[in-house]
Coordinates of C-alpha atoms in Angstrom, one line a residue:
X42 CA -5.0 -35.3 -13.0
X43 CA -3.8 -31.4 -14.3
X44 CA -0.8 -32.2 -14.4
X45 CA -0.6 -34.7 -17.5
X46 CA -2.8 -32.6 -19.3
X47 CA -0.3 -29.7 -19.4
X48 CA 0.7 -30.0 -23.5
X49 CA -3.3 -29.1 -23.7
X50 CA -4.1 -26.5 -21.6
X51 CA -3.9 -22.9 -22.6
X52 CA -6.3 -21.1 -20.5
X53 CA -7.5 -22.0 -17.1
X54 CA -10.1 -20.2 -14.6
X55 CA -9.9 -21.0 -11.2
X56 CA -12.7 -19.6 -8.8
X57 CA -12.3 -19.6 -5.1
X58 CA -9.0 -20.6 -5.4
X59 CA -6.7 -18.7 -2.8
X60 CA -3.3 -20.8 -2.4
X61 CA -2.1 -23.6 -4.5
X62 CA 0.0 -26.0 -2.8
X63 CA 2.3 -29.2 -4.2
X64 CA 2.8 -27.1 -7.3
X65 CA 5.5 -29.0 -9.1
X66 CA 8.0 -26.2 -10.4
X67 CA 8.9 -28.8 -13.5
X68 CA 5.4 -28.3 -14.2
X69 CA 3.3 -25.7 -16.2
X70 CA 0.7 -25.0 -14.1
X71 CA 3.0 -23.2 -11.9
X72 CA 3.1 -20.3 -14.0
X73 CA -0.3 -19.2 -13.2
X74 CA -1.2 -15.5 -13.6
X75 CA -3.6 -14.0 -10.7
X76 CA -6.1 -11.7 -13.1
X77 CA -8.3 -11.3 -10.3
X78 CA -7.1 -7.8 -9.3
X79 CA -6.2 -7.0 -12.8
X80 CA -9.2 -3.9 -13.8
X81 CA -8.9 -5.8 -17.6
X82 CA -10.5 -8.5 -16.4
X83 CA -12.7 -7.0 -13.5
X84 CA -16.0 -7.6 -15.5
X85 CA -15.8 -11.5 -15.4
X86 CA -14.3 -11.9 -12.2
X87 CA -12.4 -10.0 -8.7
X88 CA -13.9 -6.3 -8.5
X89 CA -13.6 -3.6 -9.6
X90 CA -11.8 -0.3 -7.9
X91 CA -15.1 1.6 -8.4
X92 CA -17.2 -1.5 -6.8
X93 CA -14.9 -1.7 -3.9
X94 CA -15.3 2.3 -2.9
X95 CA -18.5 1.8 -3.7
X96 CA -18.8 -1.2 -1.0
X97 CA -17.0 1.3 1.6
X98 CA -18.9 4.1 0.8
X99 CA -21.7 1.9 1.8
X100 CA -20.9 0.5 4.9
X101 CA -19.3 4.0 6.4
X102 CA -15.9 4.2 5.3
X103 CA -14.6 7.8 4.1
X104 CA -12.4 7.0 1.6
X105 CA -9.9 10.5 1.5
X106 CA -8.0 11.9 -2.0
X107 CA -6.3 14.4 -1.3
X108 CA -8.8 15.9 1.7
X109 CA -8.2 16.9 4.3
X110 CA -10.3 15.9 7.7
X111 CA -10.3 17.0 11.3
X112 CA -10.2 13.8 13.9
X113 CA -10.2 15.3 17.2
X114 CA -9.9 19.2 18.5
X115 CA -6.1 18.8 18.2
X116 CA -5.4 16.4 15.1
X117 CA -5.7 16.1 11.7
X118 CA -5.7 13.3 8.8
X119 CA -4.2 14.1 5.4
X120 CA -5.5 10.8 2.7
X121 CA -3.4 11.3 -0.2
X122 CA -4.6 10.5 -3.6
X123 CA -2.2 7.1 -4.9
X124 CA 1.1 8.1 -6.7
X125 CA -0.2 5.9 -9.7
X126 CA -3.2 7.8 -10.2
X127 CA -0.8 10.5 -11.7
X128 CA -3.0 13.6 -13.3
X129 CA -5.4 12.5 -10.1
X130 CA -3.5 13.2 -7.4
X131 CA -3.3 16.6 -6.6
X132 CA -0.2 19.3 -7.0
X133 CA 0.8 19.2 -2.9
X134 CA 0.8 23.4 -3.5
X135 CA -3.0 23.5 -4.0
X136 CA -3.6 21.2 -0.9
X137 CA -3.9 23.7 1.8
X138 CA -3.3 22.3 5.7
X139 CA -6.4 24.1 7.0
X140 CA -5.3 24.0 10.6
X141 CA -1.1 24.3 10.8
X142 CA -1.3 23.9 14.5
X143 CA -3.0 20.7 14.7
X144 CA -1.2 17.3 14.8
X145 CA -0.9 16.2 11.6
X146 CA -0.9 12.7 10.2
X147 CA -0.7 12.2 6.4
X148 CA -1.6 8.8 5.2
X149 CA 0.4 8.2 2.0
X150 CA 0.1 4.4 0.2
X151 CA 3.8 4.9 -1.3
X152 CA 6.2 6.7 1.2
X153 CA 8.2 8.2 -1.9
X154 CA 7.1 11.9 -1.1
X155 CA 7.6 11.6 2.3
X156 CA 10.7 14.6 1.8
X157 CA 10.2 16.1 -1.3
X158 CA 6.1 17.0 -1.1
X159 CA 4.1 15.9 2.0
X160 CA 6.4 17.3 4.5
X161 CA 5.4 20.8 3.2
X162 CA 1.7 20.5 4.7
X163 CA 3.2 20.4 8.3
X164 CA 3.6 16.7 8.2
X165 CA 4.1 14.8 11.8
X166 CA 3.9 11.5 11.5
X167 CA 3.5 9.8 7.8
X168 CA 2.4 6.3 7.7
X169 CA 3.0 4.5 4.0
X170 CA 3.2 1.3 3.0
X171 CA 3.8 -0.3 -0.3
X172 CA 7.4 -1.7 -0.5
X173 CA 6.2 -5.1 1.5
X174 CA 9.3 -4.5 3.2
X175 CA 11.4 -5.2 0.4
X176 CA 9.3 -8.5 -0.1
X177 CA 11.9 -11.0 -1.5
X178 CA 15.5 -10.6 -1.3
X179 CA 17.3 -8.3 -2.0
X180 CA 15.4 -5.4 -2.7
X181 CA 14.8 -4.6 0.5
X182 CA 18.9 -3.8 0.3
X183 CA 18.5 -2.3 -3.1
X184 CA 15.8 0.3 -2.1
X185 CA 17.7 1.1 0.9
X186 CA 21.2 1.8 -1.4
X187 CA 19.1 3.9 -3.9
X188 CA 17.6 5.9 -1.2
X189 CA 14.3 4.4 -1.0
X190 CA 11.8 4.1 2.6
X191 CA 11.7 0.4 2.7
X192 CA 10.3 -0.7 5.9
X193 CA 10.4 1.2 9.9
X194 CA 11.0 4.9 11.2
X195 CA 12.4 7.1 9.3
X196 CA 12.9 11.1 11.0
X197 CA 13.4 14.1 8.8
X198 CA 12.9 17.1 10.3
X199 CA 10.1 17.6 13.1
X200 CA 7.7 14.5 11.2
X201 CA 8.2 10.6 11.1
X202 CA 7.1 8.3 9.2
X203 CA 5.9 5.0 9.5
X204 CA 6.4 2.3 6.5
X205 CA 4.5 -1.0 7.6
X206 CA 5.9 -4.3 5.8
X207 CA 1.9 -4.5 4.9
X208 CA -0.2 -7.7 5.6
X209 CA 0.2 -9.4 2.4
X210 CA 2.7 -10.1 -0.4
X211 CA 3.1 -8.5 -4.0
X212 CA 1.1 -10.6 -6.8
X213 CA 2.7 -13.9 -4.4
X214 CA 2.2 -15.5 -1.4
X215 CA 6.0 -15.6 -0.6
X216 CA 8.5 -13.0 1.2
X217 CA 11.7 -13.8 2.0
X218 CA 12.2 -10.4 3.8
X219 CA 9.7 -9.4 6.2
X220 CA 6.5 -11.0 7.4
X221 CA 3.3 -9.6 6.8
X222 CA 2.5 -7.2 9.4
X223 CA -0.5 -4.9 11.1
X224 CA 1.1 -1.6 13.1
X225 CA -0.2 -0.4 15.3
X226 CA 0.2 3.5 16.6
X227 CA -1.3 5.0 19.7
X228 CA -1.8 8.9 19.5
X229 CA -1.5 10.0 23.4
X230 CA -2.6 13.7 23.7
X231 CA 0.0 16.1 25.4
X232 CA 0.2 16.5 28.8
X233 CA -1.0 20.0 29.9
X234 CA 1.5 22.7 30.5
X235 CA 1.5 23.6 34.1

């Protein structure tokens, strides 16, 4: 019924819809824009960044923005603010690893500063995502061609970075290069030397 009205429709707001099927590529209805994740529209739909952070904090989730936290007797975690925050992201030279002898995991959404900046903290393992493993062909190959980190494990000096394909896609429910995934990394204490 909606397709028959294409010429009369200028704006539609769907609520509670997570997936469209049987949408013709020849219909104007295939030109949908999901505004639920845009800050500009968070007042009428979706959720704002602040609402998300408040909800997470209220439920016991600790949000690290350029902060170190000690996980165990020999393990530190550094959560980096997203690089898209620009001035809101701390200059790496201002962050001081409180115990360089500890194993350090750096959680950084985008894998772009692994070698250039994050390694200076004494990083042992960096976990990143953002690239969605290229998501659409040929992005994975183009990223790799320009030296970008796309998916998998990368080593530099004594550090390793794991770039996940991510749990979902970017803006569209379609992947041609990699499946959605979660990475499980098991850390085991080193065996005491004898």
